[in-house]
mmCIF file of C-alpha atoms in Angstrom:
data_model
loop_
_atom_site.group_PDB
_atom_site.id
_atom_site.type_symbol
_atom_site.label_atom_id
_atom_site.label_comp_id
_atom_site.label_asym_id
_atom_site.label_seq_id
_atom_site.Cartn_x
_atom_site.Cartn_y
_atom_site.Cartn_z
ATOM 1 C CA UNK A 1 -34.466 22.329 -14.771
ATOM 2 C CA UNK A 2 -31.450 20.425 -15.876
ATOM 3 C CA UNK A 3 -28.099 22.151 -14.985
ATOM 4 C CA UNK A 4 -25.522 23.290 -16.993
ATOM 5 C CA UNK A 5 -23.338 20.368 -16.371
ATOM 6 C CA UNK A 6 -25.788 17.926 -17.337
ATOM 7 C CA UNK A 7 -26.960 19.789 -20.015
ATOM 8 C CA UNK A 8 -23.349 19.449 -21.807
ATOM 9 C CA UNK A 9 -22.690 15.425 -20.606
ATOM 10 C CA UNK A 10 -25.960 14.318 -22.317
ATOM 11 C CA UNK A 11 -26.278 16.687 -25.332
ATOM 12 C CA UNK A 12 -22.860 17.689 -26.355
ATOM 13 C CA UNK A 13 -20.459 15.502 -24.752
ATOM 14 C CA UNK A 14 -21.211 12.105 -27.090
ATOM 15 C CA UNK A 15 -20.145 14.563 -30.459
ATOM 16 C CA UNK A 16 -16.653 15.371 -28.166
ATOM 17 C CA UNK A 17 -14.145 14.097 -30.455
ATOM 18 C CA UNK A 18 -10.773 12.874 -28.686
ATOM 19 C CA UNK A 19 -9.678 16.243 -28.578
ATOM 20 C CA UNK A 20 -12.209 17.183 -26.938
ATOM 21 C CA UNK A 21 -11.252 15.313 -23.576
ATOM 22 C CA UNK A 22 -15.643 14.145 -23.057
ATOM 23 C CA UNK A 23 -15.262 17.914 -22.385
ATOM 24 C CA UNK A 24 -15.048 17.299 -18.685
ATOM 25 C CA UNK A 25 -12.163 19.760 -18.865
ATOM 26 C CA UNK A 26 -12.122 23.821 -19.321
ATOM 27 C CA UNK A 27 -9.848 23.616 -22.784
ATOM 28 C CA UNK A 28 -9.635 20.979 -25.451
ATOM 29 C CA UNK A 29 -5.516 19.241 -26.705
ATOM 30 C CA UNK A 30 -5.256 19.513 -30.530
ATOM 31 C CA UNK A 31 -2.185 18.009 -31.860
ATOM 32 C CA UNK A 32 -0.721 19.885 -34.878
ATOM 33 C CA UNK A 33 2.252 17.785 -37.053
ATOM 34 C CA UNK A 34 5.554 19.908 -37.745
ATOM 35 C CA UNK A 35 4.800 20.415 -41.210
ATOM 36 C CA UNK A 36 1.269 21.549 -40.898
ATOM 37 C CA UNK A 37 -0.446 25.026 -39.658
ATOM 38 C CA UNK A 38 -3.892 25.694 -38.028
ATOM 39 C CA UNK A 39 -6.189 27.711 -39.498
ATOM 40 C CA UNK A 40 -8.806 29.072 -37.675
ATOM 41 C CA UNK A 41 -12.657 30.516 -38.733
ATOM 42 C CA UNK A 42 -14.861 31.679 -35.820
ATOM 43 C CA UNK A 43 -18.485 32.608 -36.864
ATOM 44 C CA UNK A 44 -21.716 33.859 -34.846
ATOM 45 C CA UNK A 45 -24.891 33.471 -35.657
ATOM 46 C CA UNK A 46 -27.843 35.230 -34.281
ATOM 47 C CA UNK A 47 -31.675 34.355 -34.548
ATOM 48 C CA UNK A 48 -33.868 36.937 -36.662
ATOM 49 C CA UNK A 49 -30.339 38.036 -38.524
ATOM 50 C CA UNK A 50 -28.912 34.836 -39.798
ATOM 51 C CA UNK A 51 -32.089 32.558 -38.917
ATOM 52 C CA UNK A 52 -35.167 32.496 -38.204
ATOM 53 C CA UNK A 53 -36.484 31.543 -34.759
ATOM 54 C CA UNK A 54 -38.669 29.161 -35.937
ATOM 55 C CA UNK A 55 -36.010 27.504 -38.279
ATOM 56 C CA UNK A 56 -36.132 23.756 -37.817
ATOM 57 C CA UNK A 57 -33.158 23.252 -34.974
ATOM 58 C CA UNK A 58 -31.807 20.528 -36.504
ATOM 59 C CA UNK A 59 -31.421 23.726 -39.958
ATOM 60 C CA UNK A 60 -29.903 25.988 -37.345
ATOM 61 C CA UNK A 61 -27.277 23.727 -35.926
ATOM 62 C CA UNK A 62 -26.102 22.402 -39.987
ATOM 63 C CA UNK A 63 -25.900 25.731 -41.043
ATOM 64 C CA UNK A 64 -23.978 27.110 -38.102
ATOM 65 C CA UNK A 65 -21.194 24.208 -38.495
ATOM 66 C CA UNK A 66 -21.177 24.637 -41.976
ATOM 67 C CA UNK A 67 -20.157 28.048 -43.072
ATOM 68 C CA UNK A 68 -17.791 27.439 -40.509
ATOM 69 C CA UNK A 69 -16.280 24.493 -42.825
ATOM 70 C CA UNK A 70 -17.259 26.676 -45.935
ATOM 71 C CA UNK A 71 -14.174 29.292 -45.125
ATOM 72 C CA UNK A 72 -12.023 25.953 -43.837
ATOM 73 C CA UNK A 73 -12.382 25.056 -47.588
ATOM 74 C CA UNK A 74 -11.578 28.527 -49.250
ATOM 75 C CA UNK A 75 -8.176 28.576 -47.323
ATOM 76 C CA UNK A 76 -7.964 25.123 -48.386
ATOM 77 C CA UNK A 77 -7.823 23.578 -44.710
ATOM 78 C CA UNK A 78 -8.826 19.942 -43.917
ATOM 79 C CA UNK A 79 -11.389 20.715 -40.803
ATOM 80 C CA UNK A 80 -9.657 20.000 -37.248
ATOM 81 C CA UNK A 81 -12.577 19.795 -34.756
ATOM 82 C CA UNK A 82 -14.564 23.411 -33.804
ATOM 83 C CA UNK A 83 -16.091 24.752 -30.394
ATOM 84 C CA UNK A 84 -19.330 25.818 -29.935
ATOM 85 C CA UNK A 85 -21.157 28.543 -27.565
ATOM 86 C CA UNK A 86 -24.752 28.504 -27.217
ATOM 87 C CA UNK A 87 -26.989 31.070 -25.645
ATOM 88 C CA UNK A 88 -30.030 29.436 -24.916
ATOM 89 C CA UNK A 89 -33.742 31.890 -24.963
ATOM 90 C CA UNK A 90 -35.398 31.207 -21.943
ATOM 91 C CA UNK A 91 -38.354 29.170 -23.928
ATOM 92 C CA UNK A 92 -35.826 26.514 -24.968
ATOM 93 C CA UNK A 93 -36.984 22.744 -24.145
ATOM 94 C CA UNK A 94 -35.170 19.654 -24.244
ATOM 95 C CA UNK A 95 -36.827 18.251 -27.631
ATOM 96 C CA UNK A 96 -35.411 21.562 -28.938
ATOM 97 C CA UNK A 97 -31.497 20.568 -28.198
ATOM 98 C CA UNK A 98 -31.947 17.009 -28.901
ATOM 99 C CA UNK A 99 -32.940 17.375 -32.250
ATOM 100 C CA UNK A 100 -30.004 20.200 -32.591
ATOM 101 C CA UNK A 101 -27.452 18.183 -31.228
ATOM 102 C CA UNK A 102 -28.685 15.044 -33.238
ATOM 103 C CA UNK A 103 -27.786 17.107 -36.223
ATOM 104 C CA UNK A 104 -24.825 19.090 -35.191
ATOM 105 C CA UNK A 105 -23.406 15.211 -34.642
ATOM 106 C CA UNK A 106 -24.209 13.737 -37.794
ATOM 107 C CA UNK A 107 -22.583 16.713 -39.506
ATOM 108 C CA UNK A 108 -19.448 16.488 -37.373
ATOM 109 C CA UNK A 109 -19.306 12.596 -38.290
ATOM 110 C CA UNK A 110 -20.211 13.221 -41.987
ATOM 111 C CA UNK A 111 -17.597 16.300 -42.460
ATOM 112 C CA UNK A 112 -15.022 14.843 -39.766
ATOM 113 C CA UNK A 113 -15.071 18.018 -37.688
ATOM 114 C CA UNK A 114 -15.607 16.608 -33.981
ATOM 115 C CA UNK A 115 -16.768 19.035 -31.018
ATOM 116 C CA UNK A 116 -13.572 19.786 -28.871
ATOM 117 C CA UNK A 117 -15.270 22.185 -26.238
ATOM 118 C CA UNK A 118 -17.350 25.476 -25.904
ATOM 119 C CA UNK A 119 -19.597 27.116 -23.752
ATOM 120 C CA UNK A 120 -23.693 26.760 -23.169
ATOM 121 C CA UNK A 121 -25.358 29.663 -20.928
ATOM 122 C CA UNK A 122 -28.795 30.823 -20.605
ATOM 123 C CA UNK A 123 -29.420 34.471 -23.506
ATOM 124 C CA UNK A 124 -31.934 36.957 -21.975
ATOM 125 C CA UNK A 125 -32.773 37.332 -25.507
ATOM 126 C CA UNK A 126 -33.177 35.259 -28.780
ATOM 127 C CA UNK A 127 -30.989 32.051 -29.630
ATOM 128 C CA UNK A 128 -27.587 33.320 -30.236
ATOM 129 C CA UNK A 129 -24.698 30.361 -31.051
ATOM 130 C CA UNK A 130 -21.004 30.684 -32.446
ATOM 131 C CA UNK A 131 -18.726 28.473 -33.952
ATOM 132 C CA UNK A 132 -14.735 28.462 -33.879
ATOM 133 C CA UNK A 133 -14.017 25.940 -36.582
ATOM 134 C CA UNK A 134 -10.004 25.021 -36.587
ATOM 135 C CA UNK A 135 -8.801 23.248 -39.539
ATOM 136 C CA UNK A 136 -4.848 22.266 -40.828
ATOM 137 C CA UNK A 137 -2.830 23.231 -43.946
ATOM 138 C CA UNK A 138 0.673 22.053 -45.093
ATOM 139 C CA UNK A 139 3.041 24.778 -43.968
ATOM 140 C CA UNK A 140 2.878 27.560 -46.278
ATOM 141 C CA UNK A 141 -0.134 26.447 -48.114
ATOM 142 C CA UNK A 142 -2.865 28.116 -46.609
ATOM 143 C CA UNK A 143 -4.925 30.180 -49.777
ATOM 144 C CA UNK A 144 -4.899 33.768 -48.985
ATOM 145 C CA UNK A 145 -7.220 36.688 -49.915
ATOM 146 C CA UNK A 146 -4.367 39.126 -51.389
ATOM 147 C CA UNK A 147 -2.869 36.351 -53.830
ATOM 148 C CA UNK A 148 -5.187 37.664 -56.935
ATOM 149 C CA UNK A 149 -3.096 38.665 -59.634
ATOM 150 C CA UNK A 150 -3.392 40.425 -62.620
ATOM 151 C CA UNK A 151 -4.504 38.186 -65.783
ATOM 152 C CA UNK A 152 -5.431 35.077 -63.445
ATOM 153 C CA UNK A 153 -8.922 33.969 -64.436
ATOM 154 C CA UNK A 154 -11.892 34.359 -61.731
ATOM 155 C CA UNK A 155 -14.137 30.982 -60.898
ATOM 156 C CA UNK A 156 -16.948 30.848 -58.730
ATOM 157 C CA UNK A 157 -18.221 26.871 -57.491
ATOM 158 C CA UNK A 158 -21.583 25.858 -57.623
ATOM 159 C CA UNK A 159 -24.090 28.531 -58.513
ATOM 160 C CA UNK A 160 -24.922 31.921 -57.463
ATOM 161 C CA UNK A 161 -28.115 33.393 -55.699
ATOM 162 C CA UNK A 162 -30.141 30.296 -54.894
ATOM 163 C CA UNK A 163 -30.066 31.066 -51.356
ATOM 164 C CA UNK A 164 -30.797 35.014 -51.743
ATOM 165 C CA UNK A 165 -33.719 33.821 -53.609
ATOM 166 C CA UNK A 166 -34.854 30.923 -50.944
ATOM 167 C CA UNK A 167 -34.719 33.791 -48.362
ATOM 168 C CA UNK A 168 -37.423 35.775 -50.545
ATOM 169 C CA UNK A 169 -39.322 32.566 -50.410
ATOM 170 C CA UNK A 170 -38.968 32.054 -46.850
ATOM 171 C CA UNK A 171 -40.193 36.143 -46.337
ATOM 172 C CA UNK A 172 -43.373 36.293 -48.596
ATOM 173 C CA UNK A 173 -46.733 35.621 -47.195
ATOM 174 C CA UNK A 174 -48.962 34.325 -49.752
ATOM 175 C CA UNK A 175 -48.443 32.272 -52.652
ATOM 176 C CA UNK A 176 -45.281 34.535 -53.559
ATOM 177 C CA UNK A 177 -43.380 33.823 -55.849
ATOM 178 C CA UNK A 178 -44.938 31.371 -59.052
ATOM 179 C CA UNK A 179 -42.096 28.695 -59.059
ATOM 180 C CA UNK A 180 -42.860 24.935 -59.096
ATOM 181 C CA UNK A 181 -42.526 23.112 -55.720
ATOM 182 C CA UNK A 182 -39.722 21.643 -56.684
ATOM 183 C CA UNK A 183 -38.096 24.576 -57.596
ATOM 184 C CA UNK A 184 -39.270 26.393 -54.350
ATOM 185 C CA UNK A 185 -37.855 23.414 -52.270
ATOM 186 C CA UNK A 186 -34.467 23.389 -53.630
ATOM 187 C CA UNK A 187 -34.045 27.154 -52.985
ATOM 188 C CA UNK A 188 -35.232 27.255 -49.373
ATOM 189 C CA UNK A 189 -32.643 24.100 -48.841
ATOM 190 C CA UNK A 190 -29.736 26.242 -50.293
ATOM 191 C CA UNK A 191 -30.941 28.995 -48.046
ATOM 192 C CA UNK A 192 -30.919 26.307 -44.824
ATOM 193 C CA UNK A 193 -28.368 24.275 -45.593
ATOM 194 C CA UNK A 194 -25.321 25.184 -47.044
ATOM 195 C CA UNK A 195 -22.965 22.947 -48.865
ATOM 196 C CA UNK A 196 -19.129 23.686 -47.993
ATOM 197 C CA UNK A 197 -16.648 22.673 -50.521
ATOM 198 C CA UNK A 198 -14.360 20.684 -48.707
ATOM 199 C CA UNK A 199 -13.818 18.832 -51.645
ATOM 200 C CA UNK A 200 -12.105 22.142 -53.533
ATOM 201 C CA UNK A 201 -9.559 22.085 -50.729
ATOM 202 C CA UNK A 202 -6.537 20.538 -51.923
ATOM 203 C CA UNK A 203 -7.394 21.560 -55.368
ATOM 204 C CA UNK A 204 -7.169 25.403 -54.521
ATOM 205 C CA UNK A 205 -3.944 25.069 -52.418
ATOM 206 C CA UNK A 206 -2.464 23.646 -55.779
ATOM 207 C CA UNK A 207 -3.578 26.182 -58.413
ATOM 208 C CA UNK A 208 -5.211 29.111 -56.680
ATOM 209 C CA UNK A 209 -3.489 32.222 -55.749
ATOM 210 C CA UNK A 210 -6.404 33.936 -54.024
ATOM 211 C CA UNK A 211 -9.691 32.448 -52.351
ATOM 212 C CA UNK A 212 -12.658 33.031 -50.144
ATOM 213 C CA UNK A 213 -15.902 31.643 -49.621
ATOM 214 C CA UNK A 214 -18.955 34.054 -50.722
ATOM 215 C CA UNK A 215 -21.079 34.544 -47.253
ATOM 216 C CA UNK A 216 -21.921 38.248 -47.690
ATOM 217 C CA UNK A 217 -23.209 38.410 -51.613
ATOM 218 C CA UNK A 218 -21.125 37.768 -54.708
ATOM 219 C CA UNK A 219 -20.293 41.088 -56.173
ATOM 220 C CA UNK A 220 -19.313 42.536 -52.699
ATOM 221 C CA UNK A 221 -17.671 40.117 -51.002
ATOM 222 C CA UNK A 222 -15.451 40.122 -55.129
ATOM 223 C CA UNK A 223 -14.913 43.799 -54.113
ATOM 224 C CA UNK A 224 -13.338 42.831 -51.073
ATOM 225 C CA UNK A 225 -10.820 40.191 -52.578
ATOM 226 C CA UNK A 226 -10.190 42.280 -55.545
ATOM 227 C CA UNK A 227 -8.768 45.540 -52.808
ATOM 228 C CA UNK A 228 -7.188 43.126 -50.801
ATOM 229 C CA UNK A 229 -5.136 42.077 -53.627
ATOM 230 C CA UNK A 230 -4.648 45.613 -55.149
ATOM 231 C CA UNK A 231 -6.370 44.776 -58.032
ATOM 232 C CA UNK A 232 -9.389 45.386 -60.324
ATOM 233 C CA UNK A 233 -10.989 42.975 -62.439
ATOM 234 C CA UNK A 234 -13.698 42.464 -65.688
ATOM 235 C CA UNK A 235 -17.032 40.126 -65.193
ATOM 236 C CA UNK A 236 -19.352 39.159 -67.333
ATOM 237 C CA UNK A 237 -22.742 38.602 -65.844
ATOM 238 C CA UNK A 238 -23.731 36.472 -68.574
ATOM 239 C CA UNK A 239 -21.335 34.077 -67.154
ATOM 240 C CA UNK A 240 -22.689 33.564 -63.973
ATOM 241 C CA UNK A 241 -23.710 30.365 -63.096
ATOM 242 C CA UNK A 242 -27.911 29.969 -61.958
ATOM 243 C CA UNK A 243 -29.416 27.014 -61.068
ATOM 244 C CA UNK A 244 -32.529 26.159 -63.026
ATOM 245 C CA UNK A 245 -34.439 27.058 -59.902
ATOM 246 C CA UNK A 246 -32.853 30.386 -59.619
ATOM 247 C CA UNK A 247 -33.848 31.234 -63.351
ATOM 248 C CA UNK A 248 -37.235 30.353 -62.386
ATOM 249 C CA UNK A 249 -37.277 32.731 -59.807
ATOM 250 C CA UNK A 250 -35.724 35.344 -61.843
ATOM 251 C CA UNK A 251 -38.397 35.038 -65.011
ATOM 252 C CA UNK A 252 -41.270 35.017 -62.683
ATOM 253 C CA UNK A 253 -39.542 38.653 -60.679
ATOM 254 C CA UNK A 254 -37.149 40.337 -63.062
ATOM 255 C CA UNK A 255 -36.317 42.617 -60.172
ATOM 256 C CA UNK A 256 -34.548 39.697 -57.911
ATOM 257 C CA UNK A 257 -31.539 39.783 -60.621
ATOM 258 C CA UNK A 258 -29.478 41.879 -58.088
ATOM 259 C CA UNK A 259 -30.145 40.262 -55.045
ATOM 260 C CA UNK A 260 -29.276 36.896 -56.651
ATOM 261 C CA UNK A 261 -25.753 38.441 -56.987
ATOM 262 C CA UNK A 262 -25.563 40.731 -53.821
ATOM 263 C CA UNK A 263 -28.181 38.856 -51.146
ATOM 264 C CA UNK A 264 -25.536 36.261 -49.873
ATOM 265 C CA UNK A 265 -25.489 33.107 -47.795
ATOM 266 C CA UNK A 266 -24.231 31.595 -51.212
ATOM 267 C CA UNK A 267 -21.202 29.526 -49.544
ATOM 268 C CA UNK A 268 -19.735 29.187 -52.794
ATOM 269 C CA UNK A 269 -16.017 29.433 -53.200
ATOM 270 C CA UNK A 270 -14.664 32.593 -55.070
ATOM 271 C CA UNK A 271 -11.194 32.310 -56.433
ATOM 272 C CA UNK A 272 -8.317 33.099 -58.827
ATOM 273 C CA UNK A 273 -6.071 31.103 -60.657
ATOM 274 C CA UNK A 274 -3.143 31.859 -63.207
ATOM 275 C CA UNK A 275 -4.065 31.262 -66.949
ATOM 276 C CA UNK A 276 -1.883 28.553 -67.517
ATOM 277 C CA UNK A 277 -3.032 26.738 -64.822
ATOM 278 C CA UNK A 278 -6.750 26.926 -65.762
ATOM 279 C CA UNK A 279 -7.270 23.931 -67.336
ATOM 280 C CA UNK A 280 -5.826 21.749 -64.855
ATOM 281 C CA UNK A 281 -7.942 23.425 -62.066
ATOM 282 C CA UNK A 282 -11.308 23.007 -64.438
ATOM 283 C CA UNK A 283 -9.949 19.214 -64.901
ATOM 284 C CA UNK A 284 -9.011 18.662 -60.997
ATOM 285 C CA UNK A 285 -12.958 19.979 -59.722
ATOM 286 C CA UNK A 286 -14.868 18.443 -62.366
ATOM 287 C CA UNK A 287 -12.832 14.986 -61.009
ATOM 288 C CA UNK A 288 -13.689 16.110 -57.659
ATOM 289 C CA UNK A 289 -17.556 16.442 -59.015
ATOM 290 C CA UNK A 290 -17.774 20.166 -58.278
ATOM 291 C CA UNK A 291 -18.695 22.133 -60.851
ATOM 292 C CA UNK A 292 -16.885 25.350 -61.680
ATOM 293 C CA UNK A 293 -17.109 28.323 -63.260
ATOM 294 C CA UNK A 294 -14.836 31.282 -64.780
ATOM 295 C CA UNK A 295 -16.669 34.704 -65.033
ATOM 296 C CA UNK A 296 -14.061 37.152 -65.935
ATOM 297 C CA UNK A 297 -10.386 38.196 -65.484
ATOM 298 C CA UNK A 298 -7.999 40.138 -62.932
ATOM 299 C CA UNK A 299 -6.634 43.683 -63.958
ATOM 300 C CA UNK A 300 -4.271 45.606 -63.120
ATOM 301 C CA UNK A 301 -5.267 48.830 -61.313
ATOM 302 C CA UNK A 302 -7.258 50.019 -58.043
ATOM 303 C CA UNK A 303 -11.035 50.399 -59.463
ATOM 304 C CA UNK A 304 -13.685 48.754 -58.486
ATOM 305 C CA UNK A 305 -14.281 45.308 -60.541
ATOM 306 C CA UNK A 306 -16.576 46.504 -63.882
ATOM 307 C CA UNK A 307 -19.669 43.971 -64.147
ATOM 308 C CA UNK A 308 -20.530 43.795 -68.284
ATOM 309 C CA UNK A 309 -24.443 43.175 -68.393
ATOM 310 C CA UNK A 310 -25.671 41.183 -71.115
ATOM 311 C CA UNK A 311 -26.084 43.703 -73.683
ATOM 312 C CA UNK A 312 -22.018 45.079 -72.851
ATOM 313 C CA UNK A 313 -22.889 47.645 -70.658
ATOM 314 C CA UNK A 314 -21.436 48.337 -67.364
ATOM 315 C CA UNK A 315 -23.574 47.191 -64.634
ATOM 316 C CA UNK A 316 -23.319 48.965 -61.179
ATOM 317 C CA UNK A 317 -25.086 47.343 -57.902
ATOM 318 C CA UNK A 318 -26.467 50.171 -55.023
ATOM 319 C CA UNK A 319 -25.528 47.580 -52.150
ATOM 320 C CA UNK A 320 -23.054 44.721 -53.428
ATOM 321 C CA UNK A 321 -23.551 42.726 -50.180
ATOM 322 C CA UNK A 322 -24.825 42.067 -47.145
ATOM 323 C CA UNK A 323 -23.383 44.192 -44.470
ATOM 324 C CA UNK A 324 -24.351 44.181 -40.119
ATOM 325 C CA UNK A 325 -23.592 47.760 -39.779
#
């Protein structure tokens, strides 16, 4: 059985990035300019809660990076480098953690987030990993939660639900759901492979005043900003963005409409920005080729955000997101 040592100087040590020392050291050296501040995301992931066991590995190790980078991007942070700690099940084989590690490195190349350290050890259990991801702002610039103010106009990236909806795929036995394959692809690709928007970044750090990326389900983790900020707000549903594949979905089982908007693993960013600065944010991500959207308004006053359904009526959700406890 290979040790522990050799383990990390064949799989993990050829990601290292400088930082990262060939990670024949117990910490990793991070230089941070005078005018800039780290920011720093840490999430686990666990198989049979946030995966599958029988996920692809090289599925496992993108998606664990990359809602790491998703909430670098909704504080508007420029990834750093991240660490990783792996639990290994005792059924893990070499083929396993080279095709993991093939694809952890290609997304730390592709999304310039080099390995700087960690920690591998055997799990008496299933496949458990985390990622610290540490990124950099310009001092002061970092895009809080609590910044949502009243009258700023609500945007959501991307769209909303695919990977709720690629989950139910991935779930049913059968022939499930009567989508076209193409249609059933995409969604079970949103649900495996997120797509952080580091390219929002610099664009919310100029016109947002409030951010976060959507992990848990949309109309919860909107809750969350919204009491943060001491504030309430109006949505219209209608405005939500679906992909094509989602409406699909949603036409074939009317009764997935609240999941799509409370079933999470979206990685979308959620944010606020004044009114008079709307335009130039809608101008600055459609040059960045990341589509936006605005779904309602902040308002003053402590309630819980009011969803408008279609029709004008108030729409109310039993669970608005994912929650571990």
């Amino acid at each position: 059985m290979i040790s522990e040592d050799d383990l990390i100087a064949r799989f993990f040590a050829p990601i290292a990035g400088q930082g990262g020392l060939g990670l024949r050291d117990d910490a990793a050296l991070v230089a941070i300019s005078p005018d800039e501040e780290l920011v720093v995301t840490a999430d686990a992931l666990a198989a049979g809660v946030h995966f599958f066991a029988d996920d692809p590995p090289e599925s496992i190790a993108r998606k664990a990076l990359r809602v790491n980078l998703s909430d670098l991007a909704a504080k508007g942070a420029t990834p750093s480098g991240f660490l990783l700690s792996l639990a290994l099940p005792k059924d893990w084989h070499e083929d396993w953690l080279t095709e993991f590690a093939n694809a952890l490195a290609k997304d730390a190349r592709d999304f310039a987030c080099p390995l700087l350290g960690g920690d591998t050890i055997r799990s008496p259990g299933e496949l458990f990993l985390s990622i610290t991801a540490l990124g950099a702002v310009p001092r002061g610039k970092m895009v809080r939660r609590d910044g949502a103010r009243a009258a700023d106009r609500i945007y959501v990236s991307g769209t909303i639900g695919d990977a709720a909806a690629g989950l139910t795929l991935r779930r049913q036995k059968g022939p499930g759901l009567s989508i076209d394959q193409d249609g059933r692809a995409f969604l079970l690709d949103r649900y495996l492979h997120p797509r952080p928007r580091l390219g929002l970044a610099p664009i919310l750090r100029a016109y947002a005043t409030a951010a976060m990326d959507i992990s848990d389900g949309f109309a919860g983790d909107l809750t969350k900003m919204l009491r943060v900020s001491s504030v309430s707000a109006r949505i219209e549903l209608r405005h939500i963005p679906l992909s094509d594949a989602a409406r699909s979905a949603l036409a074939a089982d009317p009764s997935l409409h609240d999941r799509l908007l409370t079933g999470g693993d979206d990685y979308e960013i959620l944010c606020t920005v004044p009114p008079h600065e709307s335009g130039s944010f809608e101008a600055a991500a459609k040059k960045a080729t990341i589509d936006v959207t605005a779904i309602g308004t902040v308002e003053a006053g402590h309630d819980a955000p009011c969803f408008l359904d279609q029709d004008g009526t108030k729409k109310t959700f039993a669970r608005g997101s994912f929650s571990h406890f």
